[in-house]
């Protein structure tokens, strides 16, 4: 159907959110500025998420899914989405819907000029500890990556798929997507978006995931930056 945009939705034990995800994504696709489809990536959920995902996909032709055999983490789920995407553009949004699908249109306005457009959450509706740890972690990442991004963990992004597929993903790399685009000599920009409280389910990241883990990942990024191979083909005979 000449789809232009694949929206990846990583899922891990989100049974209480999935019917709302279906409704909001269906509503959004009616106003999306690109011909869009949805790809659920079930990261080994242990609740009823897979049953609900399959029912959603059966009644919506532009919804599909990939199911992991076991839990592998958010970076793996995003990578699987990149691997299975077959559209020129790919984006992702968390299944807790603390960001709005409608704000994809704000990002899509800029994707012709940039290779990655990421949201930056304005007026975040999270706890003081979560906000503070995220602010510190983002500062640490900026110091290591020099990507200039204020909110690399924002779960609303649009990327040109050929760039996304060339990202050598590792655990924790979902926080470094802008920096990985820069390694490809790509261009990036951040756009303010709305943020909402979590309505159902539980957060999957604690203080370790948000602060100490990302600090360790920064050293992995520096190693990758030093070893990263980037080339452009000038001519083929």
PDB file of C-alpha atoms in Angstrom:
ATOM      1  CA  UNK A   1       0.000   0.000   0.000  1.00  0.00           C
ATOM      2  CA  UNK A   2       3.039   2.277  -0.452  1.00  0.00           C
ATOM      3  CA  UNK A   3       3.537   2.925   3.251  1.00  0.00           C
ATOM      4  CA  UNK A   4       6.014   5.686   4.056  1.00  0.00           C
ATOM      5  CA  UNK A   5       6.384   5.468   7.827  1.00  0.00           C
ATOM      6  CA  UNK A   6       6.668   2.545  10.270  1.00  0.00           C
ATOM      7  CA  UNK A   7       5.852   3.310  13.916  1.00  0.00           C
ATOM      8  CA  UNK A   8       7.644   0.867  16.218  1.00  0.00           C
ATOM      9  CA  UNK A   9       6.002   0.183  19.577  1.00  0.00           C
ATOM     10  CA  UNK A  10       8.174  -1.833  21.986  1.00  0.00           C
ATOM     11  CA  UNK A  11       6.028  -3.805  24.438  1.00  0.00           C
ATOM     12  CA  UNK A  12       6.959  -5.489  27.697  1.00  0.00           C
ATOM     13  CA  UNK A  13       4.098  -6.409  30.036  1.00  0.00           C
ATOM     14  CA  UNK A  14       1.787  -3.601  28.935  1.00  0.00           C
ATOM     15  CA  UNK A  15      -1.557  -5.426  28.806  1.00  0.00           C
ATOM     16  CA  UNK A  16      -3.330  -2.556  30.563  1.00  0.00           C
ATOM     17  CA  UNK A  17      -2.207  -0.041  27.930  1.00  0.00           C
ATOM     18  CA  UNK A  18      -2.601  -1.872  24.627  1.00  0.00           C
ATOM     19  CA  UNK A  19      -6.263  -1.153  23.866  1.00  0.00           C
ATOM     20  CA  UNK A  20      -5.561   2.523  24.456  1.00  0.00           C
ATOM     21  CA  UNK A  21      -2.515   2.227  22.184  1.00  0.00           C
ATOM     22  CA  UNK A  22      -4.738   0.762  19.462  1.00  0.00           C
ATOM     23  CA  UNK A  23      -7.262   3.585  19.715  1.00  0.00           C
ATOM     24  CA  UNK A  24      -4.729   6.418  19.823  1.00  0.00           C
ATOM     25  CA  UNK A  25      -2.628   5.022  16.967  1.00  0.00           C
ATOM     26  CA  UNK A  26      -5.713   4.444  14.805  1.00  0.00           C
ATOM     27  CA  UNK A  27      -6.830   8.010  15.482  1.00  0.00           C
ATOM     28  CA  UNK A  28      -3.368   9.311  14.718  1.00  0.00           C
ATOM     29  CA  UNK A  29      -2.965   7.457  11.433  1.00  0.00           C
ATOM     30  CA  UNK A  30      -6.090   9.205  10.176  1.00  0.00           C
ATOM     31  CA  UNK A  31      -4.260  12.536  10.487  1.00  0.00           C
ATOM     32  CA  UNK A  32      -0.648  11.426   9.956  1.00  0.00           C
ATOM     33  CA  UNK A  33       1.149  13.423   7.283  1.00  0.00           C
ATOM     34  CA  UNK A  34       2.670  10.170   5.949  1.00  0.00           C
ATOM     35  CA  UNK A  35       1.086   6.839   5.033  1.00  0.00           C
ATOM     36  CA  UNK A  36       1.835   5.005   8.284  1.00  0.00           C
ATOM     37  CA  UNK A  37       1.688   1.530   9.757  1.00  0.00           C
ATOM     38  CA  UNK A  38       2.394   0.127  13.215  1.00  0.00           C
ATOM     39  CA  UNK A  39       4.851  -2.585  14.213  1.00  0.00           C
ATOM     40  CA  UNK A  40       4.585  -3.972  17.744  1.00  0.00           C
ATOM     41  CA  UNK A  41       7.758  -5.601  19.069  1.00  0.00           C
ATOM     42  CA  UNK A  42       6.832  -7.825  22.006  1.00  0.00           C
ATOM     43  CA  UNK A  43       9.960  -8.076  24.136  1.00  0.00           C
ATOM     44  CA  UNK A  44       9.088 -11.391  25.774  1.00  0.00           C
ATOM     45  CA  UNK A  45       6.080 -10.177  27.773  1.00  0.00           C
ATOM     46  CA  UNK A  46       4.851 -12.531  30.486  1.00  0.00           C
ATOM     47  CA  UNK A  47       1.338 -11.108  30.772  1.00  0.00           C
ATOM     48  CA  UNK A  48      -1.506 -11.069  28.210  1.00  0.00           C
ATOM     49  CA  UNK A  49       0.225  -8.566  25.944  1.00  0.00           C
ATOM     50  CA  UNK A  50       0.794 -11.018  23.075  1.00  0.00           C
ATOM     51  CA  UNK A  51      -2.839 -12.150  23.071  1.00  0.00           C
ATOM     52  CA  UNK A  52      -3.978  -8.538  22.873  1.00  0.00           C
ATOM     53  CA  UNK A  53      -1.414  -7.652  20.209  1.00  0.00           C
ATOM     54  CA  UNK A  54      -2.564 -10.507  17.968  1.00  0.00           C
ATOM     55  CA  UNK A  55      -6.206  -9.467  18.358  1.00  0.00           C
ATOM     56  CA  UNK A  56      -5.324  -5.857  17.494  1.00  0.00           C
ATOM     57  CA  UNK A  57      -3.396  -6.947  14.413  1.00  0.00           C
ATOM     58  CA  UNK A  58      -6.242  -9.183  13.241  1.00  0.00           C
ATOM     59  CA  UNK A  59      -8.701  -6.306  13.195  1.00  0.00           C
ATOM     60  CA  UNK A  60      -6.314  -3.677  11.780  1.00  0.00           C
ATOM     61  CA  UNK A  61      -4.573  -4.422   8.488  1.00  0.00           C
ATOM     62  CA  UNK A  62      -1.912  -1.763   9.061  1.00  0.00           C
ATOM     63  CA  UNK A  63      -0.828  -3.251  12.418  1.00  0.00           C
ATOM     64  CA  UNK A  64       1.666  -6.125  12.637  1.00  0.00           C
ATOM     65  CA  UNK A  65       3.982  -7.607  15.253  1.00  0.00           C
ATOM     66  CA  UNK A  66       7.291  -9.287  16.004  1.00  0.00           C
ATOM     67  CA  UNK A  67       7.455 -11.453  19.133  1.00  0.00           C
ATOM     68  CA  UNK A  68      10.701 -12.258  20.933  1.00  0.00           C
ATOM     69  CA  UNK A  69      11.180 -15.711  22.434  1.00  0.00           C
ATOM     70  CA  UNK A  70      12.443 -14.071  25.618  1.00  0.00           C
ATOM     71  CA  UNK A  71      12.971 -10.638  27.115  1.00  0.00           C
ATOM     72  CA  UNK A  72      15.987  -8.865  25.595  1.00  0.00           C
ATOM     73  CA  UNK A  73      15.483  -5.227  26.569  1.00  0.00           C
ATOM     74  CA  UNK A  74      14.401  -2.002  24.931  1.00  0.00           C
ATOM     75  CA  UNK A  75      17.450  -1.585  22.697  1.00  0.00           C
ATOM     76  CA  UNK A  76      16.909  -5.044  21.219  1.00  0.00           C
ATOM     77  CA  UNK A  77      13.224  -4.300  20.612  1.00  0.00           C
ATOM     78  CA  UNK A  78      14.053  -1.053  18.822  1.00  0.00           C
ATOM     79  CA  UNK A  79      16.730  -2.789  16.743  1.00  0.00           C
ATOM     80  CA  UNK A  80      14.238  -5.477  15.714  1.00  0.00           C
ATOM     81  CA  UNK A  81      11.871  -2.723  14.626  1.00  0.00           C
ATOM     82  CA  UNK A  82      14.626  -1.170  12.502  1.00  0.00           C
ATOM     83  CA  UNK A  83      15.493  -4.588  11.043  1.00  0.00           C
ATOM     84  CA  UNK A  84      11.906  -5.391  10.035  1.00  0.00           C
ATOM     85  CA  UNK A  85      10.941  -1.908   8.811  1.00  0.00           C
ATOM     86  CA  UNK A  86      10.443  -1.647   5.042  1.00  0.00           C
ATOM     87  CA  UNK A  87       9.468   2.019   4.747  1.00  0.00           C
ATOM     88  CA  UNK A  88      11.630   5.096   4.059  1.00  0.00           C
ATOM     89  CA  UNK A  89      10.946   6.457   7.549  1.00  0.00           C
ATOM     90  CA  UNK A  90      10.822   4.751  10.925  1.00  0.00           C
ATOM     91  CA  UNK A  91       9.832   6.077  14.324  1.00  0.00           C
ATOM     92  CA  UNK A  92       9.069   4.748  17.755  1.00  0.00           C
ATOM     93  CA  UNK A  93       6.892   5.534  20.719  1.00  0.00           C
ATOM     94  CA  UNK A  94       6.615   3.794  24.085  1.00  0.00           C
ATOM     95  CA  UNK A  95       3.502   1.759  24.760  1.00  0.00           C
ATOM     96  CA  UNK A  96       2.851   3.661  28.001  1.00  0.00           C
ATOM     97  CA  UNK A  97       1.830   6.643  25.806  1.00  0.00           C
ATOM     98  CA  UNK A  98       3.448   9.250  28.022  1.00  0.00           C
ATOM     99  CA  UNK A  99       4.050  10.964  24.701  1.00  0.00           C
ATOM    100  CA  UNK A 100       1.317  11.517  22.123  1.00  0.00           C
ATOM    101  CA  UNK A 101       1.310   9.911  18.662  1.00  0.00           C
ATOM    102  CA  UNK A 102      -0.089  13.183  17.332  1.00  0.00           C
ATOM    103  CA  UNK A 103       3.271  14.808  18.047  1.00  0.00           C
ATOM    104  CA  UNK A 104       4.875  12.605  15.399  1.00  0.00           C
ATOM    105  CA  UNK A 105       3.534  15.214  12.968  1.00  0.00           C
ATOM    106  CA  UNK A 106       5.686  17.861  14.671  1.00  0.00           C
ATOM    107  CA  UNK A 107       8.750  15.693  14.030  1.00  0.00           C
ATOM    108  CA  UNK A 108       7.775  14.746  10.491  1.00  0.00           C
ATOM    109  CA  UNK A 109       7.705  18.449   9.563  1.00  0.00           C
ATOM    110  CA  UNK A 110      11.509  18.441   9.849  1.00  0.00           C
ATOM    111  CA  UNK A 111      12.520  14.994   8.570  1.00  0.00           C
ATOM    112  CA  UNK A 112      13.164  16.214   5.007  1.00  0.00           C
ATOM    113  CA  UNK A 113      15.980  18.444   6.315  1.00  0.00           C
ATOM    114  CA  UNK A 114      17.365  16.085   8.971  1.00  0.00           C
ATOM    115  CA  UNK A 115      18.182  12.397   9.279  1.00  0.00           C
ATOM    116  CA  UNK A 116      16.887  12.060  12.854  1.00  0.00           C
ATOM    117  CA  UNK A 117      14.290  14.222  14.571  1.00  0.00           C
ATOM    118  CA  UNK A 118      13.805  13.582  18.276  1.00  0.00           C
ATOM    119  CA  UNK A 119      11.334  14.965  20.738  1.00  0.00           C
ATOM    120  CA  UNK A 120      12.360  16.792  23.873  1.00  0.00           C
ATOM    121  CA  UNK A 121       9.801  16.420  26.643  1.00  0.00           C
ATOM    122  CA  UNK A 122       8.490  19.784  27.805  1.00  0.00           C
ATOM    123  CA  UNK A 123       7.033  20.048  31.328  1.00  0.00           C
ATOM    124  CA  UNK A 124       7.715  16.390  32.166  1.00  0.00           C
ATOM    125  CA  UNK A 125       5.026  14.676  34.266  1.00  0.00           C
ATOM    126  CA  UNK A 126       7.392  12.395  36.206  1.00  0.00           C
ATOM    127  CA  UNK A 127       8.571  12.198  39.790  1.00  0.00           C
ATOM    128  CA  UNK A 128      11.320  14.465  41.094  1.00  0.00           C
ATOM    129  CA  UNK A 129      13.754  11.528  41.354  1.00  0.00           C
ATOM    130  CA  UNK A 130      13.046  10.377  37.798  1.00  0.00           C
ATOM    131  CA  UNK A 131      13.383  13.886  36.381  1.00  0.00           C
ATOM    132  CA  UNK A 132      16.553  14.604  38.335  1.00  0.00           C
ATOM    133  CA  UNK A 133      18.238  11.325  37.392  1.00  0.00           C
ATOM    134  CA  UNK A 134      17.322  11.813  33.727  1.00  0.00           C
ATOM    135  CA  UNK A 135      18.703  15.364  33.761  1.00  0.00           C
ATOM    136  CA  UNK A 136      21.991  14.151  35.241  1.00  0.00           C
ATOM    137  CA  UNK A 137      22.208  11.203  32.820  1.00  0.00           C
ATOM    138  CA  UNK A 138      21.552  13.456  29.821  1.00  0.00           C
ATOM    139  CA  UNK A 139      24.294  15.806  30.995  1.00  0.00           C
ATOM    140  CA  UNK A 140      26.740  12.927  31.262  1.00  0.00           C
ATOM    141  CA  UNK A 141      25.850  11.661  27.794  1.00  0.00           C
ATOM    142  CA  UNK A 142      26.244  15.123  26.263  1.00  0.00           C
ATOM    143  CA  UNK A 143      29.712  15.372  27.802  1.00  0.00           C
ATOM    144  CA  UNK A 144      30.698  12.069  26.202  1.00  0.00           C
ATOM    145  CA  UNK A 145      28.926  12.368  22.838  1.00  0.00           C
ATOM    146  CA  UNK A 146      28.796  16.131  22.178  1.00  0.00           C
ATOM    147  CA  UNK A 147      25.475  15.550  20.425  1.00  0.00           C
ATOM    148  CA  UNK A 148      23.859  18.692  21.871  1.00  0.00           C
ATOM    149  CA  UNK A 149      20.673  16.794  22.761  1.00  0.00           C
ATOM    150  CA  UNK A 150      18.802  17.645  25.971  1.00  0.00           C
ATOM    151  CA  UNK A 151      16.590  14.540  26.180  1.00  0.00           C
ATOM    152  CA  UNK A 152      18.058  11.553  24.339  1.00  0.00           C
ATOM    153  CA  UNK A 153      15.777   9.205  26.281  1.00  0.00           C
ATOM    154  CA  UNK A 154      12.624  10.781  24.854  1.00  0.00           C
ATOM    155  CA  UNK A 155      10.502   7.908  23.484  1.00  0.00           C
ATOM    156  CA  UNK A 156       9.371   9.791  20.378  1.00  0.00           C
ATOM    157  CA  UNK A 157      11.713   9.845  17.400  1.00  0.00           C
ATOM    158  CA  UNK A 158      11.636   9.763  13.598  1.00  0.00           C
ATOM    159  CA  UNK A 159      14.635   8.500  11.641  1.00  0.00           C
ATOM    160  CA  UNK A 160      15.368   7.916   7.978  1.00  0.00           C
ATOM    161  CA  UNK A 161      15.370   4.133   7.765  1.00  0.00           C
ATOM    162  CA  UNK A 162      18.612   3.739   5.837  1.00  0.00           C
ATOM    163  CA  UNK A 163      20.394   5.511   8.713  1.00  0.00           C
ATOM    164  CA  UNK A 164      18.536   3.489  11.352  1.00  0.00           C
ATOM    165  CA  UNK A 165      19.488   0.172   9.761  1.00  0.00           C
ATOM    166  CA  UNK A 166      23.194   1.109   9.820  1.00  0.00           C
ATOM    167  CA  UNK A 167      23.227   1.673  13.592  1.00  0.00           C
ATOM    168  CA  UNK A 168      25.243  -1.134  15.254  1.00  0.00           C
ATOM    169  CA  UNK A 169      22.966  -1.602  18.236  1.00  0.00           C
ATOM    170  CA  UNK A 170      24.074  -2.808  21.641  1.00  0.00           C
ATOM    171  CA  UNK A 171      22.291  -2.928  24.987  1.00  0.00           C
ATOM    172  CA  UNK A 172      21.569   0.616  26.136  1.00  0.00           C
ATOM    173  CA  UNK A 173      22.156   2.189  22.729  1.00  0.00           C
ATOM    174  CA  UNK A 174      18.580   3.476  22.484  1.00  0.00           C
ATOM    175  CA  UNK A 175      19.885   6.398  24.566  1.00  0.00           C
ATOM    176  CA  UNK A 176      22.574   7.151  21.970  1.00  0.00           C
ATOM    177  CA  UNK A 177      20.584   7.197  18.732  1.00  0.00           C
ATOM    178  CA  UNK A 178      21.308  10.885  17.939  1.00  0.00           C
ATOM    179  CA  UNK A 179      25.032  10.325  18.535  1.00  0.00           C
ATOM    180  CA  UNK A 180      24.993   7.253  16.298  1.00  0.00           C
ATOM    181  CA  UNK A 181      23.439   9.283  13.486  1.00  0.00           C
ATOM    182  CA  UNK A 182      26.215  11.856  13.896  1.00  0.00           C
ATOM    183  CA  UNK A 183      28.782   9.044  13.498  1.00  0.00           C
ATOM    184  CA  UNK A 184      27.251   8.475  10.054  1.00  0.00           C
ATOM    185  CA  UNK A 185      27.728  12.183   9.278  1.00  0.00           C
ATOM    186  CA  UNK A 186      23.971  12.560   9.502  1.00  0.00           C
ATOM    187  CA  UNK A 187      22.077  15.571  10.814  1.00  0.00           C
ATOM    188  CA  UNK A 188      19.878  15.723  13.913  1.00  0.00           C
ATOM    189  CA  UNK A 189      17.469  18.139  15.588  1.00  0.00           C
ATOM    190  CA  UNK A 190      15.271  18.148  18.700  1.00  0.00           C
ATOM    191  CA  UNK A 191      11.702  19.470  18.790  1.00  0.00           C
ATOM    192  CA  UNK A 192       9.633  20.182  21.948  1.00  0.00           C
ATOM    193  CA  UNK A 193       6.722  17.770  22.449  1.00  0.00           C
ATOM    194  CA  UNK A 194       4.092  17.161  25.122  1.00  0.00           C
ATOM    195  CA  UNK A 195       4.499  14.756  28.027  1.00  0.00           C
ATOM    196  CA  UNK A 196       1.825  13.030  30.103  1.00  0.00           C
ATOM    197  CA  UNK A 197       1.627  10.973  33.315  1.00  0.00           C
ATOM    198  CA  UNK A 198       1.643   7.194  32.963  1.00  0.00           C
ATOM    199  CA  UNK A 199      -1.990   6.033  32.986  1.00  0.00           C
ATOM    200  CA  UNK A 200      -1.478   2.288  33.545  1.00  0.00           C
ATOM    201  CA  UNK A 201       1.212  -0.345  33.971  1.00  0.00           C
ATOM    202  CA  UNK A 202       4.544   0.143  35.715  1.00  0.00           C
ATOM    203  CA  UNK A 203       7.774   1.852  34.699  1.00  0.00           C
ATOM    204  CA  UNK A 204      10.514  -0.501  33.494  1.00  0.00           C
ATOM    205  CA  UNK A 205      13.472   1.686  34.468  1.00  0.00           C
ATOM    206  CA  UNK A 206      14.750   2.502  37.941  1.00  0.00           C
ATOM    207  CA  UNK A 207      17.605   4.655  39.198  1.00  0.00           C
ATOM    208  CA  UNK A 208      20.232   2.160  37.985  1.00  0.00           C
ATOM    209  CA  UNK A 209      18.767   2.043  34.472  1.00  0.00           C
ATOM    210  CA  UNK A 210      18.513   5.809  34.225  1.00  0.00           C
ATOM    211  CA  UNK A 211      21.783   6.885  35.779  1.00  0.00           C
ATOM    212  CA  UNK A 212      24.486   4.342  36.594  1.00  0.00           C
ATOM    213  CA  UNK A 213      23.804   2.027  33.655  1.00  0.00           C
ATOM    214  CA  UNK A 214      23.952   4.853  31.075  1.00  0.00           C
ATOM    215  CA  UNK A 215      27.262   6.055  32.554  1.00  0.00           C
ATOM    216  CA  UNK A 216      28.775   2.645  31.826  1.00  0.00           C
ATOM    217  CA  UNK A 217      27.221   2.701  28.350  1.00  0.00           C
ATOM    218  CA  UNK A 218      29.052   5.953  27.612  1.00  0.00           C
ATOM    219  CA  UNK A 219      32.367   4.087  27.694  1.00  0.00           C
ATOM    220  CA  UNK A 220      30.970   1.515  25.271  1.00  0.00           C
ATOM    221  CA  UNK A 221      29.956   4.392  22.998  1.00  0.00           C
ATOM    222  CA  UNK A 222      33.471   5.869  23.100  1.00  0.00           C
ATOM    223  CA  UNK A 223      34.935   2.485  22.125  1.00  0.00           C
ATOM    224  CA  UNK A 224      32.445   2.198  19.265  1.00  0.00           C
ATOM    225  CA  UNK A 225      33.158   5.740  18.105  1.00  0.00           C
ATOM    226  CA  UNK A 226      36.859   4.946  17.893  1.00  0.00           C
ATOM    227  CA  UNK A 227      36.246   1.716  15.938  1.00  0.00           C
ATOM    228  CA  UNK A 228      33.233   2.805  13.878  1.00  0.00           C
ATOM    229  CA  UNK A 229      33.472   2.272  10.105  1.00  0.00           C
ATOM    230  CA  UNK A 230      31.644   4.795   7.951  1.00  0.00           C
ATOM    231  CA  UNK A 231      32.023   4.937   4.193  1.00  0.00           C
ATOM    232  CA  UNK A 232      30.274   6.403   1.167  1.00  0.00           C
ATOM    233  CA  UNK A 233      30.277   4.703  -2.216  1.00  0.00           C
ATOM    234  CA  UNK A 234      31.275   7.098  -4.989  1.00  0.00           C
ATOM    235  CA  UNK A 235      30.946   4.785  -7.986  1.00  0.00           C
ATOM    236  CA  UNK A 236      30.080   1.190  -8.825  1.00  0.00           C
ATOM    237  CA  UNK A 237      31.169  -0.471 -12.040  1.00  0.00           C
TER     238      UNK A 237
END
